Amino acid sequence: MASRATIERRTDSVPVQKDPDILAAAARLAGEDLCSVGDLSSGEVRAILKLGHEVKRNPREYRHALDAKQMVLMFEKASLRTRLSFETGMNTMGGNAIFVDQTSSPLGEREAIADVARNVERWVDIIVLRTYAHDTITEMAANSRVPVVNALSDFEHPCQALADFMTLEEHFGTVAGLNFTYVGDGNNVCHSLMLAGAQLGANVTIATPRGYSPDIEIVTKAREMAQANGCEVNLTQDPQAAASGADAVYTDVCVSMGFEHESTKRAPIFRPFQVNEALMQKAAGNAVFMHCLPARRNAEVTDSVLDGPQSIVFDQAENRMHAQKALLLLLLGGLANVPAFSEQ
Ligand code: CP
Ligand code: NVA
């Protein structure tokens, strides 16, 4: 059975209410958008994760933090985890979530995105978007006076990466110096993981087939961050070399939503990049396996790895809610309503 990664090995000596990263993030992020992990400083990424751990440990402390706040989720693509983790997260902090299914009516089709923003901001406190085009998210953010959060675009999936590194912190205590390997498509999830890993001091290795490497601008940005944070970002087309000695091996589907028409072409190209027991053997003895889910079983990952003892995929899924609660608290100024923070 997959181990439940709730190992409390964090040794932070500063109480969370006085943590300088959290206090600085609370001051800077209130009212801001989260379109990309690149919008966040290294300290802000650390703050969201620290607050995520805290909210997970003490959920009752935060149950009125967002009383009466309204969150709208406007999704052009299917979702299980993102929708439910945002809705449950908001509901358990006193706020309310409204879901608008945009799968048959992409944003910008019926009405200009700027006009949607200028309407929606009159009713809600935060807008959470799942889109095809990343520009839909940045355009909504540019035209909305309330925060806009990227809940997955074709280019990034920042909330996923925050939850994933929170999960790694739970499991390993820290991610600084950790060897994090991603094998598969250089896609939205890969982009956000690269940026988050680089901001947290993890050594990030990305193995993709030729022609499927991550976007060069993201690579450049992640390398700049890595240099500032004392770690490395490396690209390869050799999955065995990438997995060698890795502490975490991560994969995602090779056909993301919106790319279904490429399924037949992609299947043989990605076959050598499958995460299976042989590939996991190359990793460190205590390595973990990660996947954002949903998984295509026995395509990008075998059942034996996905269901095996190294898999922490359902901890990742759980932590979507905790990490996003931390994010909502910071973007909506919710810590002001939490006695431990407001009475210090
Ligand atoms: N990982 C993730 O974003 O899952 P959903 O597509 O189900 O939201
Ligand atoms: N890369 C995948 C992630 C799904 C959570 C997709 O975009 O479909």
Tab-separated table of C-alpha atoms and ligand atoms in Angstrom:
chain	number	residue	atom	x	y	z
A	1	MET	CA	0.000	0.000	0.000
A	2	ALA	CA	1.291	3.475	-0.824
A	3	SER	CA	2.721	5.137	2.231
A	4	ARG	CA	0.762	8.127	3.486
A	5	ALA	CA	3.269	10.949	3.327
A	6	THR	CA	2.412	12.778	6.482
A	7	ILE	CA	5.823	12.440	8.018
A	8	GLU	CA	6.294	15.503	10.226
A	9	ARG	CA	9.987	16.065	9.760
A	10	ARG	CA	9.765	19.801	9.303
A	11	THR	CA	11.968	21.539	11.816
A	12	ASP	CA	10.913	25.150	11.392
A	13	SER	CA	11.757	26.912	14.633
A	14	VAL	CA	9.906	30.164	13.875
A	15	PRO	CA	6.145	29.988	14.667
A	16	VAL	CA	4.203	30.180	11.435
A	17	GLN	CA	2.465	33.381	12.582
A	18	LYS	CA	5.845	35.126	12.751
A	19	ASP	CA	7.431	33.510	9.734
A	20	PRO	CA	9.003	36.312	7.671
A	21	ASP	CA	8.239	34.579	4.349
A	22	ILE	CA	4.539	34.282	5.253
A	23	LEU	CA	4.261	37.849	6.547
A	24	ALA	CA	5.995	39.236	3.446
A	25	ALA	CA	3.843	37.101	1.134
A	26	ALA	CA	0.640	38.145	2.933
A	27	ALA	CA	1.567	41.798	2.400
A	28	ARG	CA	2.630	41.429	-1.236
A	29	LEU	CA	0.133	38.896	-2.600
A	30	ALA	CA	-3.164	40.338	-1.306
A	31	GLY	CA	-5.201	41.249	-4.381
A	32	GLU	CA	-2.648	39.779	-6.823
A	33	ASP	CA	-3.131	37.214	-9.605
A	34	LEU	CA	-1.444	33.857	-10.002
A	35	CYS	CA	-1.077	33.210	-13.736
A	36	SER	CA	2.336	31.521	-13.560
A	37	VAL	CA	4.679	30.147	-10.914
A	38	GLY	CA	7.028	32.763	-12.383
A	39	ASP	CA	4.806	35.455	-10.792
A	40	LEU	CA	6.075	34.288	-7.384
A	41	SER	CA	9.411	34.972	-5.737
A	42	SER	CA	11.314	32.153	-4.092
A	43	GLY	CA	10.170	33.408	-0.658
A	44	GLU	CA	6.547	33.514	-1.824
A	45	VAL	CA	6.665	29.914	-3.038
A	46	ARG	CA	8.136	28.903	0.328
A	47	ALA	CA	5.455	30.912	2.133
A	48	ILE	CA	2.579	29.228	0.301
A	49	LEU	CA	4.006	25.821	1.134
A	50	LYS	CA	4.612	26.686	4.795
A	51	LEU	CA	1.090	28.003	5.113
A	52	GLY	CA	-0.210	24.935	3.300
A	53	HIS	CA	1.416	22.662	5.902
A	54	GLU	CA	-0.009	24.841	8.679
A	55	VAL	CA	-3.545	24.824	7.251
A	56	LYS	CA	-3.328	21.060	6.854
A	57	ARG	CA	-2.243	20.642	10.502
A	58	ASN	CA	-4.787	23.085	11.972
A	59	PRO	CA	-7.763	23.386	9.590
A	60	ARG	CA	-10.131	24.593	12.329
A	61	GLU	CA	-8.064	27.751	12.838
A	62	TYR	CA	-8.971	28.829	9.306
A	63	ARG	CA	-12.650	27.881	9.168
A	64	HIS	CA	-13.869	31.497	9.195
A	65	ALA	CA	-10.882	33.064	7.445
A	66	LEU	CA	-12.773	33.636	4.195
A	67	ASP	CA	-16.304	34.086	5.568
A	68	ALA	CA	-18.702	35.276	2.850
A	69	LYS	CA	-16.006	35.390	0.141
A	70	GLN	CA	-17.235	34.352	-3.280
A	71	MET	CA	-15.056	32.360	-5.691
A	72	VAL	CA	-16.048	31.573	-9.265
A	73	LEU	CA	-14.479	28.664	-11.148
A	74	MET	CA	-14.794	29.037	-14.940
A	75	PHE	CA	-13.504	25.871	-16.626
A	76	GLU	CA	-13.141	25.258	-20.373
A	77	LYS	CA	-11.777	21.738	-19.719
A	78	ALA	CA	-12.761	18.742	-17.608
A	79	SER	CA	-11.571	18.483	-13.983
A	80	LEU	CA	-11.931	16.267	-10.938
A	81	ARG	CA	-9.138	17.283	-8.557
A	82	THR	CA	-8.851	20.987	-9.299
A	83	ARG	CA	-12.561	21.693	-9.121
A	84	LEU	CA	-13.176	19.696	-5.956
A	85	SER	CA	-10.042	20.814	-4.144
A	86	PHE	CA	-10.820	24.489	-4.783
A	87	GLU	CA	-14.482	24.052	-3.836
A	88	THR	CA	-13.822	22.086	-0.655
A	89	GLY	CA	-10.950	24.403	0.252
A	90	MET	CA	-13.111	27.501	-0.066
A	91	ASN	CA	-16.103	25.917	1.669
A	92	THR	CA	-14.011	24.838	4.655
A	93	MET	CA	-12.804	28.421	5.180
A	94	GLY	CA	-16.298	29.944	5.265
A	95	GLY	CA	-16.447	31.074	1.637
A	96	ASN	CA	-18.569	29.965	-1.264
A	97	ALA	CA	-17.663	28.437	-4.634
A	98	ILE	CA	-19.648	28.872	-7.848
A	99	PHE	CA	-18.802	26.590	-10.775
A	100	VAL	CA	-19.378	27.753	-14.350
A	101	ASP	CA	-18.916	25.060	-16.988
A	102	GLN	CA	-17.307	26.656	-20.040
A	103	THR	CA	-16.601	23.392	-21.874
A	104	SER	CA	-19.150	24.118	-24.580
A	105	SER	CA	-18.667	27.880	-24.570
A	106	PRO	CA	-14.973	28.873	-24.438
A	107	LEU	CA	-14.239	32.201	-22.795
A	108	GLY	CA	-14.115	35.042	-25.294
A	109	GLU	CA	-16.552	33.425	-27.729
A	110	ARG	CA	-19.872	34.904	-26.597
A	111	GLU	CA	-18.393	38.044	-25.115
A	112	ALA	CA	-14.973	39.717	-25.029
A	113	ILE	CA	-12.813	38.396	-22.164
A	114	ALA	CA	-12.325	41.938	-20.862
A	115	ASP	CA	-16.096	42.381	-20.643
A	116	VAL	CA	-16.466	39.057	-18.816
A	117	ALA	CA	-13.859	40.282	-16.309
A	118	ARG	CA	-15.623	43.642	-15.838
A	119	ASN	CA	-18.886	41.848	-15.051
A	120	VAL	CA	-17.615	39.003	-12.898
A	121	GLU	CA	-15.503	41.251	-10.659
A	122	ARG	CA	-18.717	43.027	-9.573
A	123	TRP	CA	-20.026	39.834	-7.925
A	124	VAL	CA	-17.098	37.738	-6.788
A	125	ASP	CA	-13.851	38.131	-4.842
A	126	ILE	CA	-11.685	35.792	-6.915
A	127	ILE	CA	-11.777	34.180	-10.381
A	128	VAL	CA	-10.279	30.717	-10.943
A	129	LEU	CA	-9.820	29.771	-14.602
A	130	ARG	CA	-9.057	26.564	-16.494
A	131	THR	CA	-8.470	27.360	-20.162
A	132	TYR	CA	-6.931	26.252	-23.411
A	133	ALA	CA	-5.098	29.483	-24.257
A	134	HIS	CA	-2.845	30.873	-21.530
A	135	ASP	CA	-3.602	34.336	-22.953
A	136	THR	CA	-7.214	33.938	-21.815
A	137	ILE	CA	-5.938	33.891	-18.236
A	138	THR	CA	-3.537	36.822	-18.607
A	139	GLU	CA	-6.207	38.856	-20.421
A	140	MET	CA	-8.744	38.174	-17.684
A	141	ALA	CA	-6.126	39.132	-15.094
A	142	ALA	CA	-5.275	42.355	-16.925
A	143	ASN	CA	-8.930	43.391	-16.956
A	144	SER	CA	-10.117	42.200	-13.540
A	145	ARG	CA	-9.809	44.099	-10.282
A	146	VAL	CA	-10.148	40.856	-8.321
A	147	PRO	CA	-7.437	38.160	-8.299
A	148	VAL	CA	-7.329	35.666	-11.159
A	149	VAL	CA	-5.834	32.200	-10.581
A	150	ASN	CA	-4.600	29.826	-13.276
A	151	ALA	CA	-6.193	26.422	-12.602
A	152	LEU	CA	-4.453	25.008	-15.713
A	153	SER	CA	-3.843	26.477	-19.134
A	154	ASP	CA	-2.072	24.930	-22.110
A	155	PHE	CA	1.113	26.574	-20.813
A	156	GLU	CA	1.126	26.156	-17.018
A	157	HIS	CA	-0.488	24.472	-14.014
A	158	PRO	CA	0.879	26.451	-11.045
A	159	CYS	CA	-1.491	25.123	-8.348
A	160	GLN	CA	-0.429	21.579	-9.215
A	161	ALA	CA	3.248	22.397	-8.793
A	162	LEU	CA	2.676	24.102	-5.430
A	163	ALA	CA	0.850	21.037	-4.105
A	164	ASP	CA	3.484	18.696	-5.520
A	165	PHE	CA	6.398	20.424	-3.821
A	166	MET	CA	4.386	20.638	-0.601
A	167	THR	CA	4.007	16.858	-0.880
A	168	LEU	CA	7.744	16.437	-1.404
A	169	GLU	CA	8.448	18.603	1.647
A	170	GLU	CA	6.148	16.380	3.703
A	171	HIS	CA	7.935	13.298	2.512
A	172	PHE	CA	11.575	14.423	2.568
A	173	GLY	CA	11.455	17.307	5.080
A	174	THR	CA	12.951	19.752	2.569
A	175	VAL	CA	13.263	19.915	-1.201
A	176	ALA	CA	16.448	21.985	-1.300
A	177	GLY	CA	19.088	19.804	-2.940
A	178	LEU	CA	16.554	17.120	-3.865
A	179	ASN	CA	17.027	15.481	-7.268
A	180	PHE	CA	13.669	15.895	-9.007
A	181	THR	CA	13.192	14.185	-12.375
A	182	TYR	CA	10.306	14.674	-14.785
A	183	VAL	CA	9.938	12.180	-17.631
A	184	GLY	CA	7.517	12.725	-20.523
A	185	ASP	CA	5.936	15.636	-22.360
A	186	GLY	CA	7.388	19.123	-21.838
A	187	ASN	CA	3.879	20.400	-21.122
A	188	ASN	CA	1.980	22.725	-18.785
A	189	VAL	CA	2.649	20.601	-15.684
A	190	CYS	CA	6.320	20.245	-16.609
A	191	HIS	CA	6.664	24.044	-16.986
A	192	SER	CA	5.210	24.824	-13.569
A	193	LEU	CA	7.242	22.064	-11.887
A	194	MET	CA	10.464	23.414	-13.397
A	195	LEU	CA	9.794	26.912	-12.101
A	196	ALA	CA	8.679	25.801	-8.641
A	197	GLY	CA	11.572	23.357	-8.271
A	198	ALA	CA	14.086	26.005	-9.283
A	199	GLN	CA	12.591	28.511	-6.810
A	200	LEU	CA	12.876	25.947	-4.007
A	201	GLY	CA	16.453	24.872	-4.674
A	202	ALA	CA	15.714	21.422	-6.132
A	203	ASN	CA	17.871	20.015	-8.920
A	204	VAL	CA	15.398	19.580	-11.771
A	205	THR	CA	16.052	17.170	-14.647
A	206	ILE	CA	13.599	16.977	-17.540
A	207	ALA	CA	13.666	14.028	-19.976
A	208	THR	CA	11.485	14.458	-23.064
A	209	PRO	CA	11.484	13.007	-26.547
A	210	ARG	CA	13.074	15.193	-29.220
A	211	GLY	CA	10.529	17.797	-30.315
A	212	TYR	CA	8.632	17.707	-27.003
A	213	SER	CA	11.017	19.634	-24.779
A	214	PRO	CA	9.694	22.408	-22.541
A	215	ASP	CA	9.292	25.954	-23.808
A	216	ILE	CA	12.652	27.709	-24.131
A	217	GLU	CA	11.479	30.834	-22.284
A	218	ILE	CA	10.435	28.718	-19.295
A	219	VAL	CA	13.756	26.868	-19.406
A	220	THR	CA	15.672	30.151	-19.441
A	221	LYS	CA	13.613	31.569	-16.590
A	222	ALA	CA	13.926	28.384	-14.528
A	223	ARG	CA	17.705	28.349	-15.073
A	224	GLU	CA	17.985	31.957	-13.883
A	225	MET	CA	15.993	31.059	-10.779
A	226	ALA	CA	18.064	27.923	-10.239
A	227	GLN	CA	21.285	29.910	-10.390
A	228	ALA	CA	19.955	32.311	-7.752
A	229	ASN	CA	18.853	29.418	-5.544
A	230	GLY	CA	21.951	27.206	-5.807
A	231	CYS	CA	20.480	24.399	-7.906
A	232	GLU	CA	20.364	23.232	-11.522
A	233	VAL	CA	17.861	22.685	-14.333
A	234	ASN	CA	18.982	20.121	-16.899
A	235	LEU	CA	17.308	18.807	-20.050
A	236	THR	CA	17.937	15.435	-21.672
A	237	GLN	CA	16.341	13.003	-24.101
A	238	ASP	CA	17.549	9.994	-22.096
A	239	PRO	CA	14.957	8.858	-19.509
A	240	GLN	CA	17.331	6.271	-17.949
A	241	ALA	CA	20.015	8.869	-17.325
A	242	ALA	CA	17.423	11.297	-15.950
A	243	ALA	CA	16.038	8.720	-13.509
A	244	SER	CA	19.476	7.656	-12.333
A	245	GLY	CA	19.826	8.584	-8.646
A	246	ALA	CA	16.598	10.629	-8.662
A	247	ASP	CA	14.780	11.207	-5.371
A	248	ALA	CA	11.484	11.784	-7.180
A	249	VAL	CA	10.358	10.570	-10.600
A	250	TYR	CA	7.343	12.427	-12.009
A	251	THR	CA	5.364	11.856	-15.171
A	252	ASP	CA	2.169	13.108	-16.804
A	253	VAL	CA	0.045	12.031	-19.749
A	254	CYS	CA	1.732	12.351	-23.129
A	255	VAL	CA	-1.524	13.657	-24.638
A	256	SER	CA	-2.822	16.647	-22.717
A	257	MET	CA	-6.358	17.995	-23.004
A	258	GLY	CA	-6.642	19.733	-26.365
A	259	PHE	CA	-4.002	17.529	-28.027
A	260	GLU	CA	-6.180	14.426	-28.461
A	261	HIS	CA	-5.825	14.624	-32.259
A	262	GLU	CA	-2.088	13.828	-31.787
A	263	SER	CA	-2.684	10.599	-29.792
A	264	THR	CA	-1.770	8.169	-32.572
A	265	LYS	CA	1.358	10.072	-33.513
A	266	ARG	CA	2.533	10.483	-29.930
A	267	ALA	CA	2.016	6.945	-28.593
A	268	PRO	CA	5.138	5.341	-30.151
A	269	ILE	CA	7.277	8.424	-29.542
A	270	PHE	CA	6.549	8.366	-25.819
A	271	ARG	CA	6.729	4.579	-25.314
A	272	PRO	CA	10.438	4.635	-24.304
A	273	PHE	CA	9.559	7.310	-21.730
A	274	GLN	CA	7.134	5.110	-19.774
A	275	VAL	CA	7.779	5.036	-16.025
A	276	ASN	CA	7.906	1.345	-15.133
A	277	GLU	CA	9.677	-0.782	-12.541
A	278	ALA	CA	12.870	-0.916	-14.608
A	279	LEU	CA	13.038	2.874	-14.753
A	280	MET	CA	12.259	3.217	-11.021
A	281	GLN	CA	15.138	0.793	-10.325
A	282	LYS	CA	17.517	3.474	-11.631
A	283	ALA	CA	16.268	5.982	-9.054
A	284	ALA	CA	17.449	6.257	-5.448
A	285	GLY	CA	16.323	3.415	-3.179
A	286	ASN	CA	13.895	5.659	-1.287
A	287	ALA	CA	12.668	7.518	-4.385
A	288	VAL	CA	9.018	8.444	-4.768
A	289	PHE	CA	6.838	8.266	-7.858
A	290	MET	CA	4.611	11.243	-8.683
A	291	HIS	CA	1.852	12.015	-11.190
A	292	CYS	CA	-0.577	14.941	-11.303
A	293	LEU	CA	-3.415	12.586	-12.372
A	294	PRO	CA	-5.485	11.625	-14.242
A	295	ALA	CA	-3.143	8.849	-15.388
A	296	ARG	CA	-3.443	6.738	-18.515
A	297	ARG	CA	-2.716	3.402	-16.842
A	298	ASN	CA	-0.007	1.345	-18.557
A	299	ALA	CA	0.703	4.147	-21.017
A	300	GLU	CA	2.976	6.760	-19.365
A	301	VAL	CA	3.130	4.699	-16.130
A	302	THR	CA	2.563	1.049	-15.339
A	303	ASP	CA	0.005	-0.130	-12.799
A	304	SER	CA	2.813	-1.616	-10.727
A	305	VAL	CA	4.470	1.783	-10.247
A	306	LEU	CA	1.274	3.815	-9.930
A	307	ASP	CA	-0.125	1.439	-7.297
A	308	GLY	CA	3.240	0.507	-5.805
A	309	PRO	CA	4.863	1.460	-2.479
A	310	GLN	CA	6.815	4.379	-3.947
A	311	SER	CA	3.723	6.119	-5.310
A	312	ILE	CA	2.589	9.291	-3.521
A	313	VAL	CA	0.040	10.338	-6.146
A	314	PHE	CA	-2.949	10.495	-3.786
A	315	ASP	CA	-1.005	12.579	-1.270
A	316	GLN	CA	-0.381	14.986	-4.146
A	317	ALA	CA	-4.115	15.024	-4.866
A	318	GLU	CA	-4.968	15.667	-1.208
A	319	ASN	CA	-2.434	18.466	-0.971
A	320	ARG	CA	-4.023	20.316	-3.878
A	321	MET	CA	-6.645	21.418	-1.350
A	322	HIS	CA	-4.223	22.459	1.397
A	323	ALA	CA	-1.837	24.345	-0.898
A	324	GLN	CA	-4.745	26.128	-2.603
A	325	LYS	CA	-6.239	27.064	0.759
A	326	ALA	CA	-2.926	28.745	1.570
A	327	LEU	CA	-2.981	30.517	-1.780
A	328	LEU	CA	-6.572	31.717	-1.315
A	329	LEU	CA	-5.734	32.982	2.180
A	330	LEU	CA	-2.858	35.051	0.810
A	331	LEU	CA	-4.603	36.400	-2.307
A	332	LEU	CA	-7.768	37.294	-0.370
A	333	GLY	CA	-6.090	38.717	2.744
A	334	GLY	CA	-7.697	35.996	4.853
A	335	LEU	CA	-4.983	35.830	7.515
A	336	ALA	CA	-6.361	39.100	8.942
A	337	ASN	CA	-9.398	37.071	10.073
A	338	VAL	CA	-7.322	34.371	11.797
A	339	PRO	CA	-6.811	35.250	15.504
A	340	ALA	CA	-3.326	33.729	15.673
A	341	PHE	CA	-2.155	36.059	12.904
A	342	SER	CA	-4.174	39.183	13.718
A	343	GLU	CA	-3.507	39.201	17.485
A	344	GLN	CA	0.258	38.977	17.418
B	1	CP	N1	-4.325	17.209	-11.645
B	1	CP	C1	-5.422	17.870	-12.034
B	1	CP	O1	-5.411	19.083	-12.305
B	1	CP	O2	-6.534	17.099	-12.100
B	1	CP	P1	-7.933	17.513	-12.733
B	1	CP	O3	-7.710	17.688	-14.222
B	1	CP	O4	-8.854	16.397	-12.405
B	1	CP	O5	-8.377	18.806	-12.134
B	2	NVA	N1	-1.050	17.890	-18.846
B	2	NVA	C1	-2.388	17.482	-18.480
B	2	NVA	C2	-2.622	17.758	-17.046
B	2	NVA	C3	-3.982	17.404	-16.532
B	2	NVA	C4	-4.144	17.711	-15.083
B	2	NVA	C5	-3.394	18.202	-19.349
B	2	NVA	O1	-3.225	19.405	-19.571
B	2	NVA	O2	-4.347	17.584	-19.792
